[in-house]
Coordinates of N, CA and C in Angstrom, one line a residue:
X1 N 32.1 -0.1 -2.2 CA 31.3 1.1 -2.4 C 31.7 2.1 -1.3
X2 N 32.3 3.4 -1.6 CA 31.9 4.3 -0.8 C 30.5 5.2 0.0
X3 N 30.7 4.8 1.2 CA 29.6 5.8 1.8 C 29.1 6.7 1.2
X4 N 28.2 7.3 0.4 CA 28.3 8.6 0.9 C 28.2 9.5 2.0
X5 N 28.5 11.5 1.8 CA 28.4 12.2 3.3 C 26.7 12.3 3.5
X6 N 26.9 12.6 4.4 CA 25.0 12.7 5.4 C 24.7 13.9 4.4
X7 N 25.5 14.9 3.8 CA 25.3 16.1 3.1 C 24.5 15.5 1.6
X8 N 25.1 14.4 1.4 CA 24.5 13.8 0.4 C 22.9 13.1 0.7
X9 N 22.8 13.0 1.7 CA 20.7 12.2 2.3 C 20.4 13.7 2.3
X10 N 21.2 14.7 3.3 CA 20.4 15.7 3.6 C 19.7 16.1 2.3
X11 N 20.5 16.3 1.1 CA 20.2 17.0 -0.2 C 18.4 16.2 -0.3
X12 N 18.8 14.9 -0.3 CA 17.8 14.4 -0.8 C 16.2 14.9 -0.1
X13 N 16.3 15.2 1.0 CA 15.5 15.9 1.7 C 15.5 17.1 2.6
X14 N 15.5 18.0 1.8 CA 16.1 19.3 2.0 C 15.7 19.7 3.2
X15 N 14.5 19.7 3.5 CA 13.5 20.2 4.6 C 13.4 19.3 5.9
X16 N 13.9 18.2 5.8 CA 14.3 16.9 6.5 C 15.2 17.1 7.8
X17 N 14.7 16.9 8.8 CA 16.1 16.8 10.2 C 16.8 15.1 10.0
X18 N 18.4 15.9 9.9 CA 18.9 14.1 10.0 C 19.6 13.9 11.3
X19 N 19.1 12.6 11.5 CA 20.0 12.3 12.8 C 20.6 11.1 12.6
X20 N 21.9 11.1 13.4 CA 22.6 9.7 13.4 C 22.6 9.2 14.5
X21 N 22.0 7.2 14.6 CA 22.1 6.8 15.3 C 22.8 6.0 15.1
X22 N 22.6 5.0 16.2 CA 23.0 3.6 16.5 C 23.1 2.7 15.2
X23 N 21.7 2.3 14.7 CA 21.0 1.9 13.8 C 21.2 2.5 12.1
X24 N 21.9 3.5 12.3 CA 22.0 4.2 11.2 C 21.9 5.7 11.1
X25 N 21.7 6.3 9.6 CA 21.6 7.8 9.2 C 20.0 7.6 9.2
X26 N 19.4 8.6 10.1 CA 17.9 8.9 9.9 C 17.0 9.9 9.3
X27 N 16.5 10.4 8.8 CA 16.1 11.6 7.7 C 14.4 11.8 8.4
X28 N 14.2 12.7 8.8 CA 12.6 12.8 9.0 C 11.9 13.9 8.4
X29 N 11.5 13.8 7.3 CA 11.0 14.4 6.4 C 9.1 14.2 6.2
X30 N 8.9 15.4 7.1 CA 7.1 15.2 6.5 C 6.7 15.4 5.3
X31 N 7.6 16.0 4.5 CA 7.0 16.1 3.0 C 7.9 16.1 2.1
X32 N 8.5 14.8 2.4 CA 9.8 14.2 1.5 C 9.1 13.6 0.0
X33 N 9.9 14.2 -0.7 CA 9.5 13.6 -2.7 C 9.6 12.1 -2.6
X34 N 9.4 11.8 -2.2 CA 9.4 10.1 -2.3 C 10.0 9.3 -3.5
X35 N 9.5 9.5 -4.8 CA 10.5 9.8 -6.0 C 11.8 10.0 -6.4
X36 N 12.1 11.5 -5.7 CA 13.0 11.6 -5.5 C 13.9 11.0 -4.9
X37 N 13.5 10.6 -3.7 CA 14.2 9.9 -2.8 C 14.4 8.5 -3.3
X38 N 13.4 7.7 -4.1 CA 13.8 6.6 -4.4 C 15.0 6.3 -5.9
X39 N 14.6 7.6 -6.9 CA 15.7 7.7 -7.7 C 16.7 7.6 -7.4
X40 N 17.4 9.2 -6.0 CA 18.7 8.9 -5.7 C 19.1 7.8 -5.0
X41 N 18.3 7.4 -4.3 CA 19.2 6.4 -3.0 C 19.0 5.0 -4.3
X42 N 18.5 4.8 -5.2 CA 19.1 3.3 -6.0 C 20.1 4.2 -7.2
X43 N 20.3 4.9 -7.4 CA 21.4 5.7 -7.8 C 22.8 5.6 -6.8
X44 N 22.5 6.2 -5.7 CA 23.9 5.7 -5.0 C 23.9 4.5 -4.8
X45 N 23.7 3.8 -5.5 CA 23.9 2.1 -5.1 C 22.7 1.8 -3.6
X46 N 21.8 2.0 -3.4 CA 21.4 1.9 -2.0 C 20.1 0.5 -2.5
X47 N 19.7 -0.3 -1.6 CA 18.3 -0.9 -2.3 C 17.8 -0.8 -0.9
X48 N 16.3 -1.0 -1.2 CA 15.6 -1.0 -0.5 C 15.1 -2.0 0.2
X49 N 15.2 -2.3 1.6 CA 15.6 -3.3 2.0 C 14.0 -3.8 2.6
X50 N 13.0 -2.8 3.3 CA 11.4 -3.3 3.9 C 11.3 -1.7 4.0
X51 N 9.5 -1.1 4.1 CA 9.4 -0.2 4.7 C 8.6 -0.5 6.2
X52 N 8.1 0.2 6.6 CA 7.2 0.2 8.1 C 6.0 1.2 7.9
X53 N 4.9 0.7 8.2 CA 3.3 1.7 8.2 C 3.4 1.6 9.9
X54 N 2.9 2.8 10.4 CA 2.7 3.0 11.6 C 1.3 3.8 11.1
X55 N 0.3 3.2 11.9 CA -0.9 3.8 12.2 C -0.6 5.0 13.4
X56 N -1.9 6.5 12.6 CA -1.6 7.7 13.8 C -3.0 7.8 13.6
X57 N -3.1 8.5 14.7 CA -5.0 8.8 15.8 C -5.4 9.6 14.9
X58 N -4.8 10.5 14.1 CA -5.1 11.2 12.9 C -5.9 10.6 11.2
X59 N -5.4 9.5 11.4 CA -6.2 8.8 10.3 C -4.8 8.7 9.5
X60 N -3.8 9.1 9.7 CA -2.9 9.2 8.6 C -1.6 8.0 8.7
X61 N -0.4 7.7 8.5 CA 0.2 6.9 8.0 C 1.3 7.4 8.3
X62 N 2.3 6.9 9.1 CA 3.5 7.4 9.0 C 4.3 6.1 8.4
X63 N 5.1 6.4 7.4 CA 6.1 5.4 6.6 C 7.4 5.3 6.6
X64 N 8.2 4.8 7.2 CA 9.6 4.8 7.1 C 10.3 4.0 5.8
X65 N 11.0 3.9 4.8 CA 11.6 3.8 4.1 C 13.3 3.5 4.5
X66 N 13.5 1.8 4.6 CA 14.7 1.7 4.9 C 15.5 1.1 3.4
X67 N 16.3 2.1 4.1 CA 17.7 1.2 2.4 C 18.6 0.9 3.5
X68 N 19.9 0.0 2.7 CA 21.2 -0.6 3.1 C 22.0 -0.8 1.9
X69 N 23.3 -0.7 2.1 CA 24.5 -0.7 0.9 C 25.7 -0.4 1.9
X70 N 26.2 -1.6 1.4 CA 27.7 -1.9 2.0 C 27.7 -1.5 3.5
X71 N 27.0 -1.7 4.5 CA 27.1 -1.7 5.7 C 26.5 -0.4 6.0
X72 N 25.7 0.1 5.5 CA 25.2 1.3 5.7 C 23.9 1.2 5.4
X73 N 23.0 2.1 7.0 CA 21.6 1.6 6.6 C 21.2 3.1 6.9
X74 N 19.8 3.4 6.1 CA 19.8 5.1 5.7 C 18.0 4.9 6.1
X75 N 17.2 5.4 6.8 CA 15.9 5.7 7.3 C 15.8 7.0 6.9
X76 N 14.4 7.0 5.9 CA 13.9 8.1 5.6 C 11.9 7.8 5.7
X77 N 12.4 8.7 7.0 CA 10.5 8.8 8.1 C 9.5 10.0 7.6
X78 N 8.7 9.9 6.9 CA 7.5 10.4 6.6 C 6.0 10.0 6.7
X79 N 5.2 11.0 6.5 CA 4.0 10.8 6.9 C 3.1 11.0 5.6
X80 N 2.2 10.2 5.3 CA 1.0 10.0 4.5 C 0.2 11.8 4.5
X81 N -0.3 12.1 3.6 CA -1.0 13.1 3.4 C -2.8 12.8 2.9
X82 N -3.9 13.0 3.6 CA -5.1 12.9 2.9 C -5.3 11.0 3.0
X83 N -4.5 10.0 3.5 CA -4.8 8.9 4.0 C -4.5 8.6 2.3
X84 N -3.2 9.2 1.7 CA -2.6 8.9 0.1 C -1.1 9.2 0.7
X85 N 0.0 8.4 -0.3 CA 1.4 8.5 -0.4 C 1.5 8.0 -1.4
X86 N 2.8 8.6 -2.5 CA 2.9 8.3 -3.7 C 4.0 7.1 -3.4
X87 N 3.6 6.2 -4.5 CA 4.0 4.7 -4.7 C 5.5 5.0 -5.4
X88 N 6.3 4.5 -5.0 CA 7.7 3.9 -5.2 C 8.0 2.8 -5.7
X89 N 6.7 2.1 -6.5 CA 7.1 0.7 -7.1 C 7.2 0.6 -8.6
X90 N 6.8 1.8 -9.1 CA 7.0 2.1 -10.6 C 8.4 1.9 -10.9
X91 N 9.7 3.0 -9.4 CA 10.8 3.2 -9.6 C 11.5 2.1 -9.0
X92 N 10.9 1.4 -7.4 CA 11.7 0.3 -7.2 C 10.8 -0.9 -7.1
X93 N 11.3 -1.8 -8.0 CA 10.2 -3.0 -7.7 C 10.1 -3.6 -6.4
X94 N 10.9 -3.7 -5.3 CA 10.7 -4.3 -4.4 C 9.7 -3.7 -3.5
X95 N 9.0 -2.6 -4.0 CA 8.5 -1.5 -3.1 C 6.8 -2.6 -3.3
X96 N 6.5 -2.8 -4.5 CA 5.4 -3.5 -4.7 C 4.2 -4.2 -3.6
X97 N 5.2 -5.3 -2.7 CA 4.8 -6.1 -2.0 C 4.3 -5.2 -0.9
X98 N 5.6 -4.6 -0.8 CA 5.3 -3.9 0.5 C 4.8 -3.0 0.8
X99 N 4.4 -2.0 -0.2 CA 3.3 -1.0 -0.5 C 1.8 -1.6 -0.5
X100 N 1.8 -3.1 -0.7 CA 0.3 -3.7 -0.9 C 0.0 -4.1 0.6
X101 N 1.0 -4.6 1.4 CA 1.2 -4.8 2.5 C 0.3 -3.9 3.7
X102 N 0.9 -3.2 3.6 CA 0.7 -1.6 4.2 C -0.5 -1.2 3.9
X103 N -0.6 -1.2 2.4 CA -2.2 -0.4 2.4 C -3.3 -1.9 3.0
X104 N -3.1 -2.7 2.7 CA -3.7 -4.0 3.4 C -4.5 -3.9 4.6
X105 N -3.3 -3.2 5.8 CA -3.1 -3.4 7.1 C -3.4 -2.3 7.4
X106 N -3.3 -0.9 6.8 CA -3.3 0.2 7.4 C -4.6 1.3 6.0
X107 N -4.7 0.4 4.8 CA -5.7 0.8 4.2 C -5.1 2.4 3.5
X108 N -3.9 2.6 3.5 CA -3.3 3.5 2.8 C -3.1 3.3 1.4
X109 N -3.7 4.5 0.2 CA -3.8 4.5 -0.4 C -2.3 4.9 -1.0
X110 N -1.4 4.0 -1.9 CA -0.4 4.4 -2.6 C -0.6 4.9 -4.1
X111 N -0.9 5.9 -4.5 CA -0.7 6.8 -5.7 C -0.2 6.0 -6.8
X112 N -0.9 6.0 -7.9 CA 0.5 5.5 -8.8 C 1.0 3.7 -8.7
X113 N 0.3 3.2 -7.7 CA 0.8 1.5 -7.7 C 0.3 1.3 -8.9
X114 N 0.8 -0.2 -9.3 CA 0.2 -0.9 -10.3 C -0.7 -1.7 -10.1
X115 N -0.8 -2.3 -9.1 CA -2.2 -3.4 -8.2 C -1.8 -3.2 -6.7
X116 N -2.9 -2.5 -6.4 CA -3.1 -2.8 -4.7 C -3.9 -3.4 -4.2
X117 N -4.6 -4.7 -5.1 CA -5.3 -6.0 -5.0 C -4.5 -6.4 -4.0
X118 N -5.5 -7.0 -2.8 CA -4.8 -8.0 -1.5 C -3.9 -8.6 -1.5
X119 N -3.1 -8.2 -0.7 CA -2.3 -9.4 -0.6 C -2.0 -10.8 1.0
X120 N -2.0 -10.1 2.0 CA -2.1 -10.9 2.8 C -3.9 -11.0 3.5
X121 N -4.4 -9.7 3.9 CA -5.6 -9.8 4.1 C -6.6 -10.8 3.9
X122 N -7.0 -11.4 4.9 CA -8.4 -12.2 4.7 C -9.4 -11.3 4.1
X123 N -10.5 -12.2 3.4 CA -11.4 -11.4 2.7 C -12.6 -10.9 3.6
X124 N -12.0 -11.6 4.8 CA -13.4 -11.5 6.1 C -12.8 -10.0 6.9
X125 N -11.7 -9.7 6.3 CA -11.1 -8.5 6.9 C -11.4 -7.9 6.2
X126 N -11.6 -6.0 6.7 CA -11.9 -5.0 5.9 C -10.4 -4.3 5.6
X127 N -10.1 -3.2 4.8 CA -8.7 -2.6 4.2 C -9.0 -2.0 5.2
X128 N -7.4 -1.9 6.0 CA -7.4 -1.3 7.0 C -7.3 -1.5 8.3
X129 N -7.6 -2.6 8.6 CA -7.8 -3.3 10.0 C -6.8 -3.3 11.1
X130 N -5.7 -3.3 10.7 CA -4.4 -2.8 11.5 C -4.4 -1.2 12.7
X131 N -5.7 -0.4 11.3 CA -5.7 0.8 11.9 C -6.5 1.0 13.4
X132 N -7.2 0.3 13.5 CA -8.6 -0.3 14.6 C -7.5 -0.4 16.0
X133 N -6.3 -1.4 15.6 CA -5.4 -2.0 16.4 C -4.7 -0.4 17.4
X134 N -4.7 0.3 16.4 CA -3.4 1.4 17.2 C -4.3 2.2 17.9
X135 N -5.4 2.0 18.2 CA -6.2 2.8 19.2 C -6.5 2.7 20.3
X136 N -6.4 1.1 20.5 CA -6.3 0.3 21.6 C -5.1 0.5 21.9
X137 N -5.1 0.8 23.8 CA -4.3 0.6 24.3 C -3.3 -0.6 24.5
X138 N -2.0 -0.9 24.5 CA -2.0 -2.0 24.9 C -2.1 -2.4 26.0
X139 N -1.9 -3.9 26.3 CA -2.4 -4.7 27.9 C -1.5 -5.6 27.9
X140 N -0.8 -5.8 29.3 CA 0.0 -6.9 29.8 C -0.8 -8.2 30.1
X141 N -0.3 -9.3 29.4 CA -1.5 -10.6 29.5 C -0.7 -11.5 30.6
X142 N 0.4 -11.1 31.5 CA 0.9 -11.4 32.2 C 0.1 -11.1 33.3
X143 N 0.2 -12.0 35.2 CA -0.5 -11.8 35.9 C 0.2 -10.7 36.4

């Protein structure tokens, strides 16, 4: 498979700063088409490999979206809107788990899923509970 150029992510997210790292091509798009982005990037051959929920003091959700294909790994970083992001599992199945995941832990609402019935959560936990975590500072449990 050929790469494609960064001119090719950039498209995907027009309004998007890309940067290249270590780690890969990075895309940070606060109001990336999510859709869109999941059409093209399994269109260039790309699959979607996990995403990441990060809790913000804002109430809201920031989501990174990683793909990989043939040695090439592509991060596209966005943020939740209204404590909602539209679901990507209609277009990629593997998005499923990990969209139930996330809203689980971070109580983000994905648009458009097909079941955001629990998945790992205890039922003694409330949706969301991850979010409680990012408030707290952390602590060294070393002396």
């Amino acid at each position: 498979m050929m790469v494609p150029q960064i001119e090719t992510f950039a498209a995907i997210a027009p309004s998007g700063e890309v940067e290249s790292r270590a780690d890969g091509l990075w895309i940070i798009a606060p109001d990336l088409d999510v859709a869109t982005m999941a059409h093209e990037m399994t269109r260039l051959g790309f699959r979607l490999s996990t995403m990441t929920g990060l809790a913000q003091g804002d109430g809201e959700t920031v989501v990174i979206y990683h793909y990989v294909a043939a040695g090439c790994a592509v991060h596209f970083k966005t943020c939740s809107r209204g404590g909602t992001q539209p679901s990507i599992a209609p277009i990629v199945r593997a998005a499923s788990w990990i969209e139930r995941e996330i809203h689980d832990f971070f109580g983000l609402r994905f648009e458009g899923h097909p079941n955001l019935a629990p998945l790992l959560r205890p039922h003694e936990l409330r949706e969301g509970f991850f979010r409680d975590a990012a408030d707290v500072p952390l602590q060294s449990t070393r002396p």
